Amino acid sequence: MKILTADQIKKCDSATIENGISSINLMEKAANACVDWIQVNFKQAKRFLIFCGQGNNGGDGLAIARLLYEKGFDVEVFIEKNQMKFSADAEINFKRLKLIKGIDINNFSDVLIVNNEKSVIVDALFGYGLNRELSNDFKNLIEKLNQIPVPKISIDIPTGLYADKINEEESAIFKADFTLTFQFYKRSFLHPETGKFCGKIEVLDIDLNSKFIDEVKTDYFVIDGSLIRKIYKPREDFSNKGSFGKSILIGGSYGKIGAVLMSTLSALRTGSGLTFTMAPECGNLILQSQVPEAMFIGVGEKYVDDIEVQEKAVYGIGPGLGKEKQTQKALFDFLKSYQNPMILDADALNILAESQNLNLIPKNSVITPHPLEFERLFGKTQNSFDRIELAKEKAEELQIFIVLKDHHTAVITPERKVYYNITGNSGMAKGGSGDVLTGILTSLISQKYDIEKACLFGVWLHGKAGDLAAAEFSEESMLPTDLINKIGEVFQNLS
Ligand SMILES: NC(=O)C1=CN([C@@H]2O[C@H](COP(=O)(O)OP(=O)(O)OC[C@H]3O[C@@H](n4cnc5c(N)ncnc54)[C@H](OP(=O)(O)O)[C@@H]3O)[C@@H](O)[C@H]2O)[C@@H](O)CC1
Ligand SMILES: [K+]
């Protein structure tokens, strides 16, 4: 799914209107989509307190107020009575609303502390039209609303957030439990500094002009289920273990054998035909007894001191590797003698960061840093938006894929495209989750998935398995090994 900027959404809006539907009817459609969702998800609510701005986001709020009232809910509307100069469509909806006797229209300043647990606050103050910091009056209102302990819904975007950039200063931002957004994810929903204000995101389809959406150019995408269905290749009949590639996971050191073990197990669970673990001898017994399906190649006693080059294999290097001098030398020797794409993670990245010898990374390789590893490799950035920009530069410069791990992991391609993943949960923020991802990616690439597609599929699959694990064990209790055991269920649901 494409992510558009606020500017592009505005153009998409116009293209939709030029194509037949009037702007007021488009607003009605948007409001109806919200009300349909609210009716299903807030059946028990009694009273909706709806805060409306003067633009079209406010217009949506005014239409939602009328429609909810018609469905039998109690509704109160809050506007800035003295300074209101509504947009054309908001004005029409305001007039429609005023015809209804049962809806109180109050001033923002009339907001009281609401303790009724059956009340819901709806934020329709600003949407994608926000183009500057909020005035103090709005900031005070939002701070007040954020204190009220009732469920909160934002229409399109939580007020105070921009659609596609980070706020310049400490701003007051409406803290939603749910954001009902129209047609597209906005970039700000997917970054940690801004996304934390959105709560659960529901994307509501309002039939915006599909030709415009198909043709509009963007570097930013969300990885959704329909994209994955196009990427997924079911296993062919009449095949043998040689048809599904050879994965070699390299890593482990004394005390960190578990990391490479989890990568190995994940590669197997993702379908790798032949799977090897290249690890120090101290891991032999552990690996052979825990993962009998994998073959063991001993390299060193307590840490990896050599990397064997094998034909027609895909290497995933780094989990639990450590940074011993001999290990560093083994990695550099290997990178100097082997130029095929590989997956580099964890200590393999830390070793490269210390040497700053990043040109040794073979073209089309995949690196999987978390934000701190990214910083060690490429330097500090001010925020996660800047981090993505730097990642785009580096992915192009080095001609590699960067899988930037975060709450919403992003895949950045050498063509500077950015794909945000929306599966996964905070139960995965535990040591070991990254090792699982390395195994999954190695496995998919060894099965001849195109590298970009393997990255998209891999991060999605990883998150999806994490979601199934969280549903069974809770985010707190789920382990990376539970996630590995759920990979199969994700494949079952795909086929
Ligand atoms: N295709 C879709 O997705 C559809 C979208 N729809 C809805 O339309 C919404 C976008 O509406 P919108 O363009 O009227 O902008 P909105 O956010 O209401 O702001 C209003 C105006 O406020 C101003 N302003 C800006 N910053 C400010 C500030 N800090 N303090 C004070 N004022 C400030 C600025 O005007 P300016 O002052 O710059 O002239 C701005 O234009 C969208 O989010 C969705 O809810 C649906 O109805 C139909 C389909
Ligand atoms: K809003």
Short mmCIF file of N, CA, C and O in Angstrom, two decimals, residues 154-207:
data_model
loop_
_atom_site.label_atom_id
_atom_site.label_comp_id
_atom_site.label_asym_id
_atom_site.label_seq_id
_atom_site.Cartn_x
_atom_site.Cartn_y
_atom_site.Cartn_z
N SER A 154 -9.44 9.58 17.20
CA SER A 154 -9.06 10.68 16.31
C SER A 154 -9.57 10.39 14.91
O SER A 154 -9.49 9.26 14.43
N ILE A 155 -10.07 11.41 14.26
CA ILE A 155 -10.50 11.27 12.88
C ILE A 155 -9.34 11.66 11.97
O ILE A 155 -8.81 12.77 12.07
N ASP A 156 -8.95 10.76 11.15
CA ASP A 156 -7.87 10.86 10.15
C ASP A 156 -6.47 10.90 10.77
O ASP A 156 -5.65 10.06 10.44
N ILE A 157 -6.21 11.88 11.64
CA ILE A 157 -4.88 12.02 12.25
C ILE A 157 -5.07 12.62 13.64
O ILE A 157 -5.87 13.54 13.79
N PRO A 158 -4.36 12.14 14.65
CA PRO A 158 -4.47 12.80 15.95
C PRO A 158 -4.05 14.27 15.83
O PRO A 158 -2.99 14.57 15.26
N THR A 159 -4.88 15.14 16.33
CA THR A 159 -4.60 16.57 16.19
C THR A 159 -3.25 16.94 16.81
O THR A 159 -2.94 16.55 17.94
N GLY A 160 -2.50 17.70 16.04
CA GLY A 160 -1.16 18.11 16.50
C GLY A 160 -0.07 17.37 15.75
O GLY A 160 1.07 17.84 15.68
N LEU A 161 -0.41 16.23 15.16
CA LEU A 161 0.58 15.48 14.36
C LEU A 161 0.50 15.94 12.91
O LEU A 161 -0.59 16.15 12.39
N TYR A 162 1.66 16.05 12.28
CA TYR A 162 1.68 16.24 10.84
C TYR A 162 1.55 14.87 10.18
O TYR A 162 1.86 13.86 10.79
N ALA A 163 1.13 14.88 8.92
CA ALA A 163 0.97 13.59 8.24
C ALA A 163 2.32 12.94 7.96
O ALA A 163 2.48 11.73 8.10
N ASP A 164 3.30 13.75 7.58
CA ASP A 164 4.52 13.11 7.08
C ASP A 164 5.82 13.70 7.59
O ASP A 164 6.85 13.55 6.95
N LYS A 165 5.77 14.37 8.69
CA LYS A 165 7.03 14.83 9.28
C LYS A 165 6.91 14.89 10.80
O LYS A 165 5.81 14.80 11.35
N ILE A 166 8.04 15.08 11.42
CA ILE A 166 8.06 15.12 12.89
C ILE A 166 7.80 16.55 13.35
O ILE A 166 8.13 17.50 12.63
N ASN A 167 7.19 16.71 14.53
CA ASN A 167 6.96 18.06 15.05
C ASN A 167 8.28 18.72 15.40
O ASN A 167 9.21 18.06 15.84
N GLU A 168 8.31 20.04 15.19
CA GLU A 168 9.58 20.75 15.41
C GLU A 168 9.93 20.89 16.89
O GLU A 168 11.07 20.92 17.28
N GLU A 169 8.93 21.04 17.70
CA GLU A 169 9.21 21.27 19.11
C GLU A 169 8.31 20.38 19.95
O GLU A 169 7.47 19.66 19.41
N GLU A 170 8.47 20.43 21.26
CA GLU A 170 7.57 19.70 22.16
C GLU A 170 6.16 20.23 21.93
O GLU A 170 5.87 21.38 22.24
N SER A 171 5.32 19.43 21.33
CA SER A 171 4.00 19.95 20.99
C SER A 171 2.95 19.24 21.84
O SER A 171 3.19 18.15 22.33
N ALA A 172 1.78 19.87 21.92
CA ALA A 172 0.64 19.16 22.51
C ALA A 172 0.03 18.35 21.37
O ALA A 172 -0.25 18.88 20.30
N ILE A 173 -0.11 17.07 21.60
CA ILE A 173 -0.68 16.19 20.56
C ILE A 173 -1.79 15.36 21.21
O ILE A 173 -1.60 14.82 22.30
N PHE A 174 -2.91 15.28 20.54
CA PHE A 174 -4.03 14.50 21.05
C PHE A 174 -3.61 13.03 21.13
O PHE A 174 -3.07 12.48 20.19
N LYS A 175 -3.88 12.41 22.28
CA LYS A 175 -3.44 11.02 22.47
C LYS A 175 -4.64 10.12 22.26
O LYS A 175 -5.49 9.99 23.13
N ALA A 176 -4.68 9.52 21.08
CA ALA A 176 -5.85 8.71 20.71
C ALA A 176 -5.67 7.26 21.15
O ALA A 176 -4.56 6.75 21.24
N ASP A 177 -6.82 6.60 21.38
CA ASP A 177 -6.80 5.14 21.54
C ASP A 177 -7.00 4.48 20.19
O ASP A 177 -6.55 3.36 19.96
N PHE A 178 -7.72 5.20 19.33
CA PHE A 178 -7.97 4.71 17.97
C PHE A 178 -7.83 5.87 17.00
O PHE A 178 -8.30 6.97 17.31
N THR A 179 -7.23 5.61 15.86
CA THR A 179 -7.21 6.61 14.79
C THR A 179 -7.91 6.00 13.59
O THR A 179 -7.50 4.95 13.09
N LEU A 180 -9.01 6.65 13.18
CA LEU A 180 -9.73 6.20 11.99
C LEU A 180 -9.24 7.05 10.83
O LEU A 180 -9.58 8.22 10.73
N THR A 181 -8.42 6.47 10.00
CA THR A 181 -7.77 7.27 8.97
C THR A 181 -8.29 6.89 7.59
O THR A 181 -8.70 5.75 7.38
N PHE A 182 -8.27 7.84 6.69
CA PHE A 182 -8.89 7.61 5.39
C PHE A 182 -7.89 7.09 4.36
O PHE A 182 -6.89 7.76 4.07
N GLN A 183 -8.16 5.91 3.89
CA GLN A 183 -7.51 5.32 2.71
C GLN A 183 -6.03 4.98 2.84
O GLN A 183 -5.58 3.96 2.36
N PHE A 184 -5.23 5.85 3.47
CA PHE A 184 -3.77 5.64 3.51
C PHE A 184 -3.23 5.72 4.94
O PHE A 184 -3.70 6.54 5.73
N TYR A 185 -2.21 4.92 5.19
CA TYR A 185 -1.37 5.18 6.37
C TYR A 185 -0.65 6.50 6.14
O TYR A 185 -0.36 6.85 5.00
N LYS A 186 -0.36 7.22 7.19
CA LYS A 186 0.47 8.40 7.08
C LYS A 186 1.82 8.04 7.71
O LYS A 186 1.87 7.24 8.65
N ARG A 187 2.90 8.62 7.20
CA ARG A 187 4.23 8.24 7.71
C ARG A 187 4.34 8.46 9.21
O ARG A 187 5.00 7.70 9.92
N SER A 188 3.70 9.52 9.70
CA SER A 188 3.87 9.82 11.13
C SER A 188 3.29 8.71 12.01
O SER A 188 3.67 8.58 13.17
N PHE A 189 2.40 7.87 11.46
CA PHE A 189 1.84 6.78 12.26
C PHE A 189 2.89 5.69 12.52
O PHE A 189 2.71 4.85 13.38
N LEU A 190 3.95 5.70 11.73
CA LEU A 190 4.85 4.54 11.68
C LEU A 190 6.19 4.79 12.35
O LEU A 190 7.06 3.93 12.35
N HIS A 191 6.36 6.00 12.87
CA HIS A 191 7.63 6.34 13.54
C HIS A 191 7.40 6.39 15.05
O HIS A 191 6.34 6.85 15.49
N PRO A 192 8.40 5.97 15.83
CA PRO A 192 8.16 5.88 17.28
C PRO A 192 7.79 7.20 17.95
O PRO A 192 6.91 7.23 18.82
N GLU A 193 8.43 8.32 17.56
CA GLU A 193 8.18 9.58 18.26
C GLU A 193 6.74 10.07 18.05
O GLU A 193 6.17 10.74 18.91
N THR A 194 6.17 9.77 16.89
CA THR A 194 4.86 10.29 16.53
C THR A 194 3.77 9.22 16.58
O THR A 194 2.64 9.50 16.96
N GLY A 195 4.14 8.00 16.23
CA GLY A 195 3.16 6.91 16.16
C GLY A 195 2.54 6.59 17.51
O GLY A 195 1.41 6.08 17.57
N LYS A 196 3.25 6.91 18.59
CA LYS A 196 2.73 6.55 19.92
C LYS A 196 1.45 7.32 20.27
O LYS A 196 0.77 6.98 21.23
N PHE A 197 1.10 8.35 19.48
CA PHE A 197 -0.12 9.11 19.75
C PHE A 197 -1.35 8.53 19.05
O PHE A 197 -2.45 9.00 19.26
N CYS A 198 -1.14 7.54 18.19
CA CYS A 198 -2.25 7.10 17.32
C CYS A 198 -3.11 5.99 17.91
O CYS A 198 -4.21 5.76 17.43
N GLY A 199 -2.62 5.27 18.88
CA GLY A 199 -3.37 4.09 19.34
C GLY A 199 -3.48 3.09 18.21
O GLY A 199 -2.59 2.98 17.36
N LYS A 200 -4.61 2.38 18.18
CA LYS A 200 -4.79 1.38 17.11
C LYS A 200 -5.26 2.10 15.85
O LYS A 200 -6.13 2.96 15.93
N ILE A 201 -4.66 1.73 14.74
CA ILE A 201 -4.99 2.43 13.49
C ILE A 201 -5.96 1.61 12.64
O ILE A 201 -5.75 0.41 12.42
N GLU A 202 -7.03 2.26 12.22
CA GLU A 202 -7.97 1.62 11.30
C GLU A 202 -7.97 2.42 10.01
O GLU A 202 -8.25 3.62 10.02
N VAL A 203 -7.63 1.76 8.92
CA VAL A 203 -7.63 2.46 7.62
C VAL A 203 -8.99 2.23 6.97
O VAL A 203 -9.37 1.09 6.72
N LEU A 204 -9.73 3.30 6.75
CA LEU A 204 -11.08 3.19 6.18
C LEU A 204 -11.04 3.53 4.69
O LEU A 204 -10.55 4.60 4.32
N ASP A 205 -11.55 2.62 3.90
CA ASP A 205 -11.54 2.82 2.45
C ASP A 205 -12.68 3.75 2.08
O ASP A 205 -13.83 3.48 2.39
N ILE A 206 -12.36 4.88 1.42
CA ILE A 206 -13.44 5.78 0.97
C ILE A 206 -13.41 5.94 -0.55
O ILE A 206 -13.85 6.96 -1.08
N ASP A 207 -12.85 4.92 -1.21
CA ASP A 207 -12.90 4.87 -2.69
C ASP A 207 -12.27 6.07 -3.36
O ASP A 207 -12.85 6.63 -4.30
#
